[in-house]
Amino acid sequence: MEEDRNLSRKTVLRAALAAGVAVPAAFVAAPALARTRADGPALEPTPMCDDGDDPTPPQMEGPYFKPNSPQRTSMVGDGPGTRLTVSGYVFGLACQPLSGVLLDFWQADTNGAYDNVRFRFRGHQFTTAQGAFSLTTIVPGLYPGRTRHIHVKAQAPGRPVLTTQLYFPGEPRNNTDSLYDPRLLMTVRNAGGGREAAFDFVLNVPGAPGTTTTRPTTTTTSPGGGTWTPGTTYPVGSRVTYGGRGYVCLQAHTAHAGWEPPNVPALWRAE
C-alpha cells in the first residue's frame, strides 16, 4: 500500500519503542532501510534519516512562561476540564531516541486563563531511557486571538532550548491564528471520555545512527572549578558557582554532566 511506503524511519522506530521490542540493527545503522512486513513482501529501501524528520520548528515563548515549574507528569488535579494525555518520543537528527531531555509544559486552563501566581497547569519532566514522555492534563481553553495550544520547552543535555507550541487538529481558529503551524499538529483521538494526543519532537541534536544521547556518568567534583557538582540534587533557589560565575537554580533537578549551568538556561540563571 502507498501508505506503507511513506512510513518514515522515525515512525518505525516509534512503533518499536512503543511495543517494547528491540529495534533491528538495520533500522539504526544502515544507510538505507529495507522494511519488511509480516504479512507481505519486502518494500524498497527508504532514504537516509532526512525522510521528513526535520527538527521540530520553534515558536515564540509568549508572555506566560514561568520558571521553577514542579517536576511531574500529571496536571489533571489543577482544575476541571476534558482529560487529555499527550505522549510521544524525542528524537535527534539521526532518528535516535534521546534520553534525559527536559520537557517543560505550560498551558491555559479550561477557561483560557493562565495561572501566573502559582503553578496550575505548569510542570516539567524528563524523557525516559527510550526517549519517551507522557503528560496527563486537560484540553486547554481558548482566549482571544489564539487557537487551542500547549506550550513546551525541550532541551537535551548540553544542547540549546527548543521553545515551541503544540496544536490540535480540526480547530476553527487554526485558520485565523497567525502563529499556527500545521507542522506542530498533534495526532488526537477520543478515548474513554477524554482525549489522547501524540507528538514526536525532533531536536537539532547530531549523532550517528546506532547511538543515543544519554545522561553521562556523574562525577563528584565540579569540572568548572566552582561549587556546582554532578550528582547533586538542587532545589529551586540554590546558588552555585561555575567557571567563575554565580548561578541560581530555576528548576529542581539532579545535576548531570552535560547540564553545566552555562549550558542549561532552563535550569540555571546567571547572576
Coordinates of C-alpha atoms in Angstrom, one line a residue:
M1 CA 0.0 0.0 0.0
E2 CA 1.1 3.6 -0.7
E3 CA 0.7 4.5 3.0
D4 CA 3.2 1.8 4.0
R5 CA 5.7 3.1 1.5
N6 CA 5.6 6.6 3.1
L7 CA 6.5 5.5 6.6
S8 CA 9.5 7.4 8.0
R9 CA 12.3 5.8 9.9
K10 CA 11.2 7.7 12.9
T11 CA 7.7 6.3 12.6
V12 CA 9.1 2.7 12.5
L13 CA 11.4 3.4 15.5
R14 CA 8.5 4.9 17.4
A15 CA 6.4 1.8 16.9
A16 CA 9.2 -0.5 18.0
L17 CA 9.8 1.6 21.1
A18 CA 6.1 1.7 22.0
A19 CA 5.9 -2.1 21.6
G20 CA 8.9 -2.5 23.9
V21 CA 10.8 -4.6 21.3
A22 CA 14.4 -4.3 20.2
V23 CA 14.9 -2.2 17.1
P24 CA 16.6 -4.2 14.3
A25 CA 20.1 -3.0 13.6
A26 CA 19.1 -2.3 10.0
F27 CA 16.8 0.4 11.3
V28 CA 19.5 2.3 13.2
A29 CA 22.8 1.6 11.5
A30 CA 22.3 1.0 7.7
P31 CA 22.4 3.9 5.3
A32 CA 19.2 2.7 3.8
L33 CA 16.3 1.0 5.4
A34 CA 14.7 -2.1 3.8
R35 CA 11.4 -2.5 5.6
T36 CA 9.5 -5.8 5.8
R37 CA 6.0 -6.7 6.8
A38 CA 5.0 -10.0 8.5
D39 CA 2.1 -10.2 6.0
G40 CA 3.7 -9.1 2.8
P41 CA 6.8 -8.8 0.7
A42 CA 9.8 -6.6 1.5
L43 CA 9.5 -3.0 0.5
E44 CA 12.1 -0.9 -1.3
P45 CA 14.8 0.8 0.8
T46 CA 13.9 4.1 2.3
P47 CA 16.2 7.1 2.1
M48 CA 18.5 8.3 4.9
C49 CA 17.1 9.9 8.0
D50 CA 16.2 13.1 6.2
D51 CA 13.0 11.4 5.2
G52 CA 10.8 14.2 6.7
D53 CA 12.3 14.0 10.2
D54 CA 13.4 17.7 10.2
P55 CA 13.9 19.4 13.5
T56 CA 10.7 20.5 15.2
P57 CA 10.1 24.2 14.3
P58 CA 10.4 26.7 17.1
Q59 CA 7.7 29.2 18.1
M60 CA 7.6 32.2 20.3
E61 CA 7.6 31.7 24.1
G62 CA 4.7 34.1 24.7
P63 CA 4.1 36.2 27.8
Y64 CA 3.1 33.5 30.2
F65 CA 6.1 31.3 30.8
K66 CA 7.3 30.9 34.4
P67 CA 10.5 29.1 35.6
N68 CA 10.5 26.9 38.6
S69 CA 7.7 24.6 37.5
P70 CA 7.3 21.4 39.5
Q71 CA 8.6 18.1 38.2
R72 CA 5.5 16.0 37.4
T73 CA 3.8 14.1 34.7
S74 CA 0.2 14.8 35.7
M75 CA -1.6 18.2 35.9
V76 CA -5.2 16.9 36.0
G77 CA -5.6 18.0 39.6
D78 CA -5.1 21.6 38.7
G79 CA -8.6 22.2 37.6
P80 CA -11.7 20.9 35.7
G81 CA -11.7 20.1 32.0
T82 CA -11.7 17.3 29.5
R83 CA -8.9 14.9 30.4
L84 CA -6.0 14.8 27.8
T85 CA -3.0 12.6 27.7
V86 CA -0.1 13.8 25.5
S87 CA 2.6 11.2 24.8
G88 CA 5.4 10.6 22.3
Y89 CA 9.1 10.4 21.9
V90 CA 12.0 12.8 21.5
F91 CA 14.4 12.0 18.6
G92 CA 17.7 13.5 17.4
L93 CA 18.7 14.2 13.8
A94 CA 19.9 10.6 13.4
C95 CA 16.4 9.4 14.3
Q96 CA 17.6 8.0 17.6
P97 CA 15.6 8.4 20.8
L98 CA 17.1 10.9 23.3
S99 CA 17.0 10.2 27.0
G100 CA 17.1 12.8 29.8
V101 CA 15.5 15.5 27.7
L102 CA 14.0 18.3 29.8
L103 CA 10.4 19.0 28.7
D104 CA 8.7 21.9 30.4
F105 CA 4.9 22.3 29.6
W106 CA 2.5 25.2 30.4
Q107 CA -1.0 25.9 29.1
A108 CA -4.3 27.7 29.8
D109 CA -7.0 26.3 31.9
T110 CA -10.4 25.3 30.5
N111 CA -11.5 29.0 30.6
G112 CA -8.4 30.1 28.6
A113 CA -6.6 31.7 31.6
Y114 CA -3.0 31.1 32.7
D115 CA -2.0 30.9 36.3
N116 CA 0.7 33.5 36.7
V117 CA 0.8 33.3 40.5
R118 CA 1.1 29.6 41.3
F119 CA 1.9 26.7 39.0
R120 CA -1.5 25.4 37.9
F121 CA -1.1 23.6 34.5
R122 CA 2.6 24.0 34.6
G123 CA 5.2 21.2 35.0
H124 CA 8.3 19.6 33.7
Q125 CA 9.6 16.1 33.2
F126 CA 12.5 14.2 31.6
T127 CA 12.3 11.6 28.8
T128 CA 13.0 8.0 29.7
A129 CA 15.9 5.9 28.6
Q130 CA 13.8 5.1 25.5
G131 CA 13.2 8.8 24.8
A132 CA 9.5 8.7 25.8
F133 CA 7.4 11.2 27.6
S134 CA 3.8 11.3 28.8
L135 CA 1.8 14.2 30.2
T136 CA -1.7 13.9 31.7
T137 CA -3.5 17.2 31.7
I138 CA -6.8 18.8 30.3
V139 CA -7.7 20.2 26.9
P140 CA -6.7 23.9 27.2
G141 CA -9.4 26.6 26.7
L142 CA -9.5 29.3 24.2
Y143 CA -8.7 33.0 24.7
P144 CA -8.9 36.0 22.3
G145 CA -6.6 35.9 19.3
R146 CA -5.3 32.3 19.7
T147 CA -6.3 28.8 18.7
R148 CA -6.1 26.0 21.2
H149 CA -2.4 25.1 22.0
I150 CA 0.1 23.9 24.6
H151 CA 3.5 25.5 25.2
V152 CA 6.6 23.5 25.6
K153 CA 10.4 23.9 26.1
A154 CA 12.6 21.0 25.2
Q155 CA 16.3 20.7 26.0
A156 CA 18.6 17.7 25.6
P157 CA 21.6 17.7 28.0
G158 CA 24.1 20.3 27.0
R159 CA 22.1 21.5 24.0
P160 CA 20.1 24.7 23.2
V161 CA 16.5 25.0 24.3
L162 CA 13.7 24.5 21.8
T163 CA 10.7 26.6 22.6
T164 CA 7.6 25.7 20.6
Q165 CA 3.8 25.1 20.8
L166 CA 1.6 22.1 20.0
Y167 CA -1.7 22.4 18.2
F168 CA -5.0 20.5 17.9
P169 CA -6.4 19.3 14.5
G170 CA -9.8 20.5 13.4
E171 CA -9.9 23.7 15.4
P172 CA -11.8 26.5 13.7
R173 CA -9.3 29.1 14.9
N174 CA -6.4 27.3 13.3
N175 CA -7.2 29.3 10.2
T176 CA -7.1 32.7 11.9
D177 CA -4.2 32.3 14.3
S178 CA -1.1 33.9 12.8
L179 CA 1.2 31.7 14.9
Y180 CA -0.5 28.4 14.0
D181 CA 1.9 26.0 12.2
P182 CA 0.5 22.7 10.8
R183 CA 3.9 21.0 11.3
L184 CA 3.1 21.3 15.1
L185 CA -0.2 19.5 14.9
M186 CA -0.7 16.6 17.4
T187 CA -2.5 13.5 16.4
V188 CA -5.6 13.5 18.6
R189 CA -8.4 11.0 19.2
N190 CA -11.3 10.5 21.6
A191 CA -10.7 7.9 24.3
G192 CA -12.7 6.9 27.3
G193 CA -14.5 10.2 27.8
G194 CA -11.3 12.1 27.3
R195 CA -8.7 12.6 24.5
E196 CA -5.4 11.1 23.7
A197 CA -2.7 13.1 21.7
A198 CA 0.6 12.0 20.3
F199 CA 3.5 14.1 19.1
D200 CA 7.2 13.3 18.5
F201 CA 9.8 16.0 18.9
V202 CA 12.9 16.1 16.7
L203 CA 15.7 18.1 18.3
N204 CA 18.7 19.6 16.5
V205 CA 21.0 17.1 18.1
P206 CA 23.6 15.4 15.9
G207 CA 24.5 11.8 16.3
A208 CA 25.5 8.8 14.2
P209 CA 22.8 6.1 13.7
G210 CA 23.1 3.5 16.4
T211 CA 23.9 6.0 19.1
T212 CA 21.7 7.5 21.8
T213 CA 22.1 10.6 23.8
T214 CA 22.1 9.5 27.5
R215 CA 23.0 11.1 30.8
P216 CA 26.7 10.7 31.2
T217 CA 28.1 9.1 34.3
T218 CA 28.3 11.6 37.1
T219 CA 31.4 12.6 39.0
T220 CA 32.0 14.1 42.4
T221 CA 33.9 17.2 41.5
S222 CA 33.0 20.3 39.6
P223 CA 34.7 20.5 36.2
G224 CA 34.2 24.2 36.2
G225 CA 36.3 24.8 39.4
G226 CA 33.2 26.0 41.3
T227 CA 30.6 24.6 43.7
W228 CA 28.4 23.1 41.0
T229 CA 28.8 19.3 41.3
P230 CA 27.3 16.5 39.1
G231 CA 25.2 14.1 41.1
T232 CA 23.9 16.8 43.5
T233 CA 20.2 17.4 43.8
Y234 CA 19.5 21.1 43.7
P235 CA 16.2 22.6 44.9
V236 CA 14.8 25.8 43.4
G237 CA 16.7 28.8 44.6
S238 CA 20.0 27.0 45.1
R239 CA 23.1 29.1 44.3
V240 CA 26.3 27.6 42.8
T241 CA 29.4 28.9 41.1
Y242 CA 30.8 27.5 37.8
G243 CA 33.6 28.9 35.7
G244 CA 34.0 31.9 38.0
R245 CA 30.3 32.9 37.7
G246 CA 27.3 32.6 40.1
Y247 CA 24.1 30.8 39.1
V248 CA 20.6 30.4 40.7
C249 CA 18.7 27.2 40.2
L250 CA 15.3 27.7 38.4
Q251 CA 14.1 24.1 38.4
A252 CA 14.6 21.4 41.0
H253 CA 16.8 18.7 39.4
T254 CA 19.7 16.3 39.9
A255 CA 22.8 17.7 38.2
H256 CA 24.4 15.6 35.4
A257 CA 27.5 16.0 33.3
G258 CA 26.3 17.9 30.2
W259 CA 24.0 20.1 32.3
E260 CA 26.6 22.6 33.5
P261 CA 24.9 25.9 34.4
P262 CA 26.1 27.8 31.2
N263 CA 24.6 25.1 29.0
V264 CA 21.1 24.8 30.5
P265 CA 19.3 28.2 30.8
A266 CA 16.1 26.3 31.6
L267 CA 17.7 25.1 34.8
W268 CA 20.1 27.9 35.8
R269 CA 20.1 31.7 35.6
A270 CA 23.3 33.6 35.7
E271 CA 23.6 36.2 38.4

